[in-house]
Coordinates of C-alpha atoms in Angstrom, one line a residue:
X23 CA 79.0 5.0 -44.4
X24 CA 76.2 7.5 -43.9
X25 CA 72.8 6.0 -43.2
X26 CA 69.3 7.6 -43.3
X27 CA 66.5 6.6 -41.0
X28 CA 63.2 6.3 -42.6
X29 CA 61.4 4.9 -39.5
X30 CA 59.7 7.6 -37.6
X31 CA 58.5 6.5 -34.2
X32 CA 56.5 9.6 -33.4
X33 CA 53.2 7.8 -33.6
X34 CA 54.4 4.8 -31.7
X35 CA 51.9 3.7 -28.9
X36 CA 53.4 2.2 -25.7
X37 CA 52.3 1.3 -22.2
X38 CA 54.7 3.2 -20.0
X39 CA 54.9 4.9 -16.6
X40 CA 56.4 8.4 -16.2
X41 CA 58.9 6.8 -13.6
X42 CA 60.3 4.6 -16.3
X43 CA 61.3 7.5 -18.6
X44 CA 63.2 9.5 -16.0
X45 CA 66.9 8.3 -15.8
X46 CA 67.9 6.7 -12.6
X47 CA 70.9 9.1 -12.1
X48 CA 68.9 12.3 -12.9
X49 CA 69.4 15.1 -10.5
X50 CA 65.6 15.3 -9.7
X51 CA 65.9 11.8 -8.3
X52 CA 68.7 12.9 -6.1
X53 CA 66.9 16.0 -4.9
X54 CA 63.8 13.9 -4.0
X55 CA 65.9 11.4 -2.1
X56 CA 67.9 14.1 -0.3
X57 CA 65.1 15.6 1.8
X58 CA 61.4 15.1 2.6
X59 CA 59.6 18.1 1.2
X60 CA 56.6 17.6 3.4
X61 CA 58.3 19.8 6.1
X62 CA 56.8 22.8 4.1
X63 CA 53.2 22.0 5.2
X64 CA 53.5 23.1 8.8
X65 CA 55.4 26.2 7.7
X66 CA 52.6 27.5 5.5
X67 CA 49.5 26.0 7.4
X68 CA 48.6 29.3 9.1
X69 CA 48.9 31.1 5.8
X70 CA 46.0 29.3 4.2
X71 CA 42.2 29.8 4.9
X72 CA 40.0 26.9 5.9
X73 CA 37.3 28.3 3.4
X74 CA 37.1 28.7 -0.4
X75 CA 38.4 26.5 -3.2
X76 CA 41.3 24.0 -2.7
X77 CA 44.6 25.7 -3.4
X78 CA 47.6 24.4 -5.5
X79 CA 49.7 22.1 -3.2
X80 CA 52.2 24.5 -1.3
X81 CA 54.8 21.7 -1.8
X82 CA 54.4 21.9 -5.5
X83 CA 54.7 25.7 -5.5
X84 CA 58.0 25.6 -3.6
X85 CA 59.3 22.7 -5.8
X86 CA 58.6 24.8 -8.9
X87 CA 60.8 27.5 -7.5
X88 CA 63.5 24.9 -6.7
X89 CA 63.4 23.7 -10.4
X90 CA 63.9 27.3 -11.4
X91 CA 66.9 28.0 -9.1
X92 CA 68.5 24.5 -9.3
X93 CA 68.5 24.4 -13.0
X94 CA 69.2 28.2 -13.6
X95 CA 66.1 28.9 -15.4
X96 CA 65.8 32.6 -16.1
X97 CA 62.1 33.2 -15.0
X98 CA 59.0 31.5 -13.6
X99 CA 57.4 31.9 -17.0
X100 CA 60.2 29.9 -18.6
X101 CA 60.1 27.4 -15.8
X102 CA 56.5 26.6 -16.5
X103 CA 57.2 26.1 -20.2
X104 CA 60.0 23.7 -19.3
X105 CA 57.7 21.7 -16.8
X106 CA 55.2 21.3 -19.6
X107 CA 57.6 19.4 -21.8
X108 CA 60.2 18.0 -19.4
X109 CA 59.1 14.6 -17.9
X110 CA 61.8 14.7 -15.2
X111 CA 60.3 17.9 -13.9
X112 CA 56.9 16.5 -14.0
X113 CA 58.2 13.5 -12.1
X114 CA 59.6 15.8 -9.5
X115 CA 56.5 17.6 -9.0
X116 CA 54.4 14.3 -8.8
X117 CA 52.5 15.2 -12.0
X118 CA 51.5 12.7 -14.7
X119 CA 51.8 13.0 -18.5
X120 CA 48.5 14.9 -18.8
X121 CA 48.3 16.9 -15.5
X122 CA 47.7 20.5 -16.1
X123 CA 50.7 22.7 -15.1
X124 CA 49.8 25.8 -13.1
X125 CA 49.9 29.2 -14.9
X126 CA 53.3 31.0 -14.5
X127 CA 51.6 33.8 -12.4
X128 CA 50.5 31.3 -9.7
X129 CA 53.7 31.6 -7.7
X130 CA 53.8 35.4 -8.0
X131 CA 50.0 35.7 -6.7
X132 CA 50.9 33.4 -3.8
X133 CA 53.9 35.3 -3.0
X134 CA 52.0 38.6 -2.8
X135 CA 49.1 37.2 -1.0
X136 CA 50.7 34.8 1.4
X137 CA 54.5 34.6 1.5
X138 CA 55.6 38.3 1.0
X139 CA 55.9 39.4 4.6
X140 CA 56.9 36.1 6.1
X141 CA 60.2 34.4 6.7
X142 CA 59.1 31.3 4.9
X143 CA 62.1 31.1 2.5
X144 CA 64.5 31.7 5.3
X145 CA 62.9 28.8 7.2
X146 CA 63.2 26.6 4.2
X147 CA 66.8 27.6 3.9
X148 CA 67.6 26.7 7.4
X149 CA 65.7 23.5 7.3
X150 CA 67.9 22.4 4.4
X151 CA 70.9 23.5 6.3
X152 CA 69.7 21.3 9.4
X153 CA 69.5 18.4 7.1
X154 CA 73.1 19.0 6.0
X155 CA 74.1 19.2 9.7
X156 CA 72.2 16.0 10.6
X157 CA 74.1 14.2 7.8
X158 CA 77.3 15.5 9.3
X159 CA 78.4 17.3 6.3
X160 CA 78.6 20.9 7.7
X161 CA 82.0 22.2 8.7
X162 CA 81.3 25.6 10.2
X163 CA 84.3 26.0 12.4
X164 CA 85.9 28.2 9.6
X165 CA 83.5 30.7 8.0
X166 CA 84.3 32.5 4.8
X167 CA 82.6 35.8 4.0
X168 CA 82.3 38.0 0.9
X169 CA 79.7 39.7 -1.3
X170 CA 78.9 40.0 -5.0
X171 CA 77.0 42.4 -7.0
X172 CA 73.8 41.4 -8.8
X173 CA 72.6 43.8 -11.6
X174 CA 69.3 45.3 -10.8
X175 CA 66.3 45.4 -13.2
X176 CA 66.8 49.2 -13.6
X177 CA 68.1 51.5 -16.4
X178 CA 71.2 53.2 -15.0
X179 CA 70.3 56.4 -16.9
X180 CA 67.1 56.8 -15.1
X181 CA 67.7 58.3 -11.7
X182 CA 67.2 61.2 -9.4
X183 CA 69.9 62.8 -7.1
X184 CA 68.8 62.8 -3.5
X185 CA 70.4 63.8 -0.2
X186 CA 69.8 61.1 2.4
X187 CA 71.0 60.3 5.9
X188 CA 74.0 58.0 6.2
X189 CA 73.1 54.5 7.6
X190 CA 74.0 53.8 11.2
X191 CA 76.6 51.1 11.7
X192 CA 76.2 48.2 14.0
X193 CA 79.2 49.2 16.1
X194 CA 78.5 52.9 16.5
X195 CA 77.1 52.9 20.0
X196 CA 80.0 50.9 21.3
X197 CA 82.5 53.2 19.5
X198 CA 81.0 56.2 20.9
X199 CA 81.1 54.9 24.6
X200 CA 84.7 53.7 24.2
X201 CA 86.1 56.9 22.5
X202 CA 84.5 59.0 25.2
X203 CA 86.1 56.8 27.9
X204 CA 89.4 57.2 26.0
X205 CA 89.0 61.1 26.2
X206 CA 88.2 60.9 29.9
X207 CA 91.4 58.7 30.4
X208 CA 93.4 61.4 28.6
X209 CA 91.9 64.3 30.7
X210 CA 89.6 65.4 27.9
X211 CA 85.9 66.1 28.1
X212 CA 83.6 63.5 26.6
X213 CA 81.6 64.4 23.5
X214 CA 78.0 65.3 24.4
X215 CA 75.2 62.9 23.0
X216 CA 74.0 65.5 20.5
X217 CA 77.5 65.6 18.9
X218 CA 76.9 62.1 17.8
X219 CA 73.3 62.4 16.9
X220 CA 73.8 65.2 14.4
X221 CA 72.7 63.7 11.2
X222 CA 75.4 62.9 8.6
X223 CA 74.1 63.4 5.0
X224 CA 75.3 62.2 1.6
X225 CA 74.1 62.7 -1.9
X226 CA 73.2 59.5 -3.8
X227 CA 71.7 58.5 -7.1
X228 CA 68.3 56.8 -6.7
X229 CA 66.8 54.8 -9.5
X230 CA 63.3 55.8 -10.5
X231 CA 62.7 52.2 -11.7
X232 CA 63.9 50.3 -8.5
X233 CA 64.5 53.0 -5.7
X234 CA 65.8 50.2 -3.3
X235 CA 68.8 49.4 -5.5
X236 CA 72.1 51.2 -5.1
X237 CA 74.3 52.9 -7.7
X238 CA 77.5 50.8 -8.0
X239 CA 80.7 52.0 -9.4
X240 CA 83.5 49.6 -9.9
X241 CA 85.5 51.3 -12.7
X242 CA 84.7 53.6 -15.6
X243 CA 83.1 50.8 -17.6
X244 CA 81.1 49.3 -14.7
X245 CA 78.5 51.7 -13.4
X246 CA 75.0 50.4 -12.8
X247 CA 72.2 50.0 -10.3
X248 CA 72.8 46.7 -8.3
X249 CA 72.2 44.8 -5.1
X250 CA 74.9 43.3 -2.9
X251 CA 74.4 39.7 -2.0
X252 CA 76.5 39.2 1.2
X253 CA 77.0 35.4 2.1
X254 CA 79.0 33.2 4.4
X255 CA 80.1 29.7 3.7
X256 CA 81.7 26.9 5.5
X257 CA 85.0 25.3 4.2
X258 CA 83.1 22.8 2.1
X259 CA 81.1 25.5 0.3
X260 CA 77.7 25.2 2.0
X261 CA 76.1 28.6 2.5
X262 CA 75.5 29.4 6.1
X263 CA 73.7 32.7 5.8
X264 CA 72.9 35.7 3.5
X265 CA 72.0 39.4 3.7
X266 CA 70.9 41.5 0.7
X267 CA 71.7 45.3 0.7
X268 CA 71.6 48.0 -2.0
X269 CA 74.8 47.8 -4.2
X270 CA 76.3 50.9 -2.7
X271 CA 76.6 49.5 0.8
X272 CA 80.2 48.9 1.8
X273 CA 81.0 45.2 2.6
X274 CA 82.5 45.8 6.0
X275 CA 79.1 47.1 7.4
X276 CA 77.4 43.8 7.0
X277 CA 80.0 41.4 8.4
X278 CA 78.9 41.8 12.0
X279 CA 75.2 41.3 11.5
X280 CA 76.1 38.3 9.2
X281 CA 78.4 36.6 11.8
X282 CA 75.9 37.4 14.6
X283 CA 73.1 35.6 12.6
X284 CA 75.4 32.6 12.0
X285 CA 76.2 32.5 15.7
X286 CA 72.5 32.5 16.6
X287 CA 71.3 30.1 14.0
X288 CA 74.2 27.8 13.2
X289 CA 77.1 27.8 15.6
X290 CA 79.9 30.2 16.8
X291 CA 82.8 29.8 14.4
X292 CA 86.5 29.5 15.4
X293 CA 87.7 31.7 12.7
X294 CA 86.3 34.1 10.0
X295 CA 88.1 34.7 6.7
X296 CA 87.4 37.7 4.5
X297 CA 89.2 39.9 2.0
X298 CA 90.9 43.3 2.4
X299 CA 87.6 45.2 2.3
X300 CA 86.8 43.8 5.8
X301 CA 90.1 44.7 7.4
X302 CA 88.8 47.6 9.6
X303 CA 89.3 48.3 13.2
X304 CA 85.7 47.7 14.1
X305 CA 85.6 44.3 12.4
X306 CA 88.9 43.2 14.1
X307 CA 87.6 44.4 17.4
X308 CA 84.3 42.5 17.0
X309 CA 85.9 39.3 16.0
X310 CA 88.7 39.2 18.5
X311 CA 86.5 40.2 21.5
X312 CA 84.0 37.4 20.6
X313 CA 86.9 34.9 20.7
X314 CA 86.9 34.5 16.9
X315 CA 90.2 34.4 14.9
X316 CA 90.3 36.9 12.0
X317 CA 91.9 35.5 8.9
X318 CA 92.5 38.7 6.9
X319 CA 95.1 39.5 4.2
X320 CA 97.9 41.9 3.9
X321 CA 97.0 45.4 2.9
X322 CA 99.4 47.9 1.2
X323 CA 100.1 51.1 3.1
X324 CA 98.1 54.0 1.8
X325 CA 101.0 56.5 2.1
X326 CA 101.7 58.8 -0.9
X327 CA 104.7 57.7 -3.0
X328 CA 107.9 59.3 -1.8
X329 CA 106.8 59.7 1.9
X330 CA 107.7 57.6 4.9
X331 CA 105.1 55.0 5.8
X332 CA 103.2 54.8 9.1
X333 CA 105.0 51.7 10.3
X334 CA 108.3 53.6 10.2
X335 CA 107.0 55.6 13.1
X336 CA 107.1 53.4 16.2
X337 CA 104.2 53.4 18.6
X338 CA 105.2 53.3 22.3
X339 CA 102.2 51.7 24.1
X340 CA 103.5 52.6 27.7
X341 CA 104.0 56.3 27.1
X342 CA 101.2 56.5 24.5
X343 CA 103.2 58.3 21.8
X344 CA 104.9 57.8 18.5
X345 CA 108.6 58.0 17.9
X346 CA 109.8 59.1 14.4
X347 CA 112.8 57.7 12.6
X348 CA 114.9 60.7 13.9
X349 CA 114.1 59.8 17.5
X350 CA 111.7 62.8 18.1
X351 CA 108.3 62.2 20.0
X352 CA 104.9 62.7 18.6
X353 CA 102.6 63.3 21.6
X354 CA 98.8 62.7 22.1
X355 CA 96.6 65.8 21.5
X356 CA 93.0 64.6 21.2
X357 CA 90.6 61.8 20.3
X358 CA 88.1 62.6 17.5
X359 CA 84.5 61.6 17.4
X360 CA 85.3 59.1 14.6
X361 CA 87.4 57.3 17.2
X362 CA 90.9 58.3 16.2
X363 CA 93.6 59.5 18.5
X364 CA 95.8 62.2 17.1
X365 CA 99.5 62.4 17.7
X366 CA 101.5 65.6 16.7
X367 CA 105.2 66.5 16.5
X368 CA 106.9 69.6 17.7
X369 CA 107.1 71.9 14.6
X370 CA 110.2 73.7 16.1
X371 CA 112.1 70.5 16.1
X372 CA 110.7 69.4 12.7
X373 CA 111.6 72.5 10.8
X374 CA 115.3 71.6 10.6
X375 CA 114.8 67.8 10.2
X376 CA 116.7 66.3 7.2
X377 CA 113.7 63.9 6.6
X378 CA 111.0 66.8 6.7
X379 CA 110.3 66.5 2.9
X380 CA 109.6 62.8 3.3
X381 CA 107.6 63.2 6.4
X382 CA 105.0 66.0 6.0
X383 CA 103.8 68.6 3.5
X384 CA 102.1 70.7 6.3
X385 CA 102.8 74.4 6.2
X386 CA 103.6 74.6 9.8
X387 CA 106.0 71.6 9.6
X388 CA 104.1 69.5 12.0
X389 CA 103.5 65.8 11.4
X390 CA 100.2 64.3 12.3
X391 CA 99.5 60.6 12.9
X392 CA 96.1 59.2 13.6
X393 CA 95.6 55.9 15.5
X394 CA 92.2 54.3 15.9
X395 CA 91.2 53.3 19.5
X396 CA 90.9 49.8 18.2
X397 CA 94.0 49.9 16.2
X398 CA 95.6 47.2 18.4
X399 CA 93.0 44.7 17.2
X400 CA 94.1 45.4 13.6
X401 CA 97.8 44.9 14.6
X402 CA 96.8 41.6 16.4
X403 CA 95.0 40.4 13.1
X404 CA 98.3 41.3 11.2
X405 CA 100.3 39.3 13.7
X406 CA 97.9 36.3 13.3
X407 CA 98.2 36.5 9.5
X408 CA 101.7 35.2 9.7
X409 CA 100.7 32.0 11.6
X410 CA 100.5 28.7 9.5
X411 CA 96.9 28.1 10.7
X412 CA 95.6 31.4 9.5
X413 CA 97.5 31.1 6.2
X414 CA 95.8 27.8 5.6
X415 CA 92.3 29.1 6.4
X416 CA 92.7 32.2 4.2
X417 CA 94.0 30.1 1.3
X418 CA 90.6 28.2 1.4
X419 CA 88.6 31.4 0.7
X420 CA 89.0 31.1 -3.1
X421 CA 87.8 27.4 -2.8
X422 CA 84.8 28.2 -0.8
X423 CA 83.1 31.6 -1.0
X424 CA 84.5 32.6 -4.5
X425 CA 83.4 29.3 -5.9
X426 CA 79.9 29.6 -4.5
X427 CA 79.5 33.0 -6.2
X428 CA 81.0 31.8 -9.5
X429 CA 78.6 28.9 -9.5
X430 CA 75.6 31.0 -8.4
X431 CA 76.2 33.4 -11.3
X432 CA 77.1 30.8 -14.0
X433 CA 74.7 28.0 -13.1
X434 CA 71.9 29.4 -11.0
X435 CA 70.9 32.7 -12.8
X436 CA 72.3 35.1 -10.1
X437 CA 74.3 37.4 -12.5
X438 CA 71.2 39.7 -12.8
X439 CA 67.7 39.8 -11.5
X440 CA 64.2 40.5 -13.0
X441 CA 62.9 41.2 -9.4
X442 CA 62.7 44.6 -7.7
X443 CA 63.0 45.5 -4.1
X444 CA 65.0 44.3 -1.1
X445 CA 62.2 41.7 0.0
X446 CA 62.1 40.1 -3.4
X447 CA 65.8 40.0 -3.8
X448 CA 66.2 38.5 -0.3
X449 CA 63.8 35.8 -1.5
X450 CA 65.9 35.2 -4.5
X451 CA 69.1 35.1 -2.4
X452 CA 67.5 32.6 0.1
X453 CA 66.1 30.3 -2.7
X454 CA 69.3 30.4 -4.8
X455 CA 71.6 29.5 -1.9
X456 CA 69.0 27.0 -0.5
X457 CA 69.0 25.3 -4.0
X458 CA 72.8 25.3 -4.2
X459 CA 72.9 23.6 -0.7
X460 CA 70.2 21.2 -1.6
X461 CA 72.0 20.3 -5.0
X462 CA 75.3 19.6 -3.1
X463 CA 73.5 17.6 -0.4
X464 CA 71.7 15.6 -3.0
X465 CA 74.8 14.7 -4.9
X466 CA 76.8 13.9 -1.8
X467 CA 74.3 11.6 -0.3
X468 CA 73.0 9.9 -3.4
X469 CA 73.4 6.2 -3.4
X470 CA 73.0 4.9 -7.0
X471 CA 70.5 2.0 -7.5
X472 CA 73.2 0.2 -9.3
X473 CA 75.3 0.1 -6.1
X474 CA 72.5 -0.4 -3.8

């Protein structure tokens, strides 16, 4: 039977505390119990003057941002509106029923005047990570790395075409040294320094709205200005580190600095798992030489359809040559400045070969095979891929880093951004991942009053 309520309790007067109206199992109670936010005071002490009017409590400022990022509120303006009416948020900030909530521009002004050129948000991120470590929840022996694109606050149709210098890669100096040594070992002259220093240029689309973003093309339907959030997690999904780059930066360029950051600030991992985009000679060389096991997937050969694949040509390490399926030898000729050794066949023998049409399309009937000077590290990674240990590690990738990105986009507002510039996006990344780590820490360490 349908009932109608005629009793409106809107004017009801009660004596009640704010603490009484916040549910005992509410997430804000778990967050408050998980960590003592007073650690923020010494981090910002030198950013405040001893003169002038009293400022807003810096802990309140940071807690306001955690409300935004933990609960996935789209902007600080909207966060302030939520705080005004949400008693749980007021309780978390230490406000009363009638405490005035700061203006939404307060955090923005403090960011510009105090926090902009500091590493405050990085320090907060690693302080939360230390709390996770102290609670023995971190499992950083196996690290999972990937990136996701975040749509920039920029119109994809407003851009200028520019010619810019290609970015230097972390491993270039080492590669130049080793390829020159390889040339010397083969009786070739090393490349002069100016051969490498010659600037490599490329044409890019630069947004007129947010010049620091990068033009990202995934397919015909997905073309936009974006940023790449590169992140690393442990096997339990705790984020260990993050780097933000323009959206047109290739994933493989960031793995080395990201792993080095983890080695410096967390610990040296035993294994690193990543998808096929990271399966390059430079990455395999970096990981194996640092005693880290690469957990990388199978990649399909990139040979044209109808032609013999590279693995059908056997590399003889002792004689440093390739042997084709017909038993003929491809001998070393040179090492390029990109680090590739070139092996070529004898065209006089190839011209009458029955497999010529499946071997090469060159007009002089000569087969060319390129082998990177670090190719042996890729082959070692392929060998490790078949071991049960690496299979198990790689299988966890979708349960860790992929899930973190999915949650960040669906629950924490990371699908797109209203901020502009690498510095502000780095702040967003650090706060988002710090909020996710704190939320997981809070849920895992919470002891319900009913059970206490």
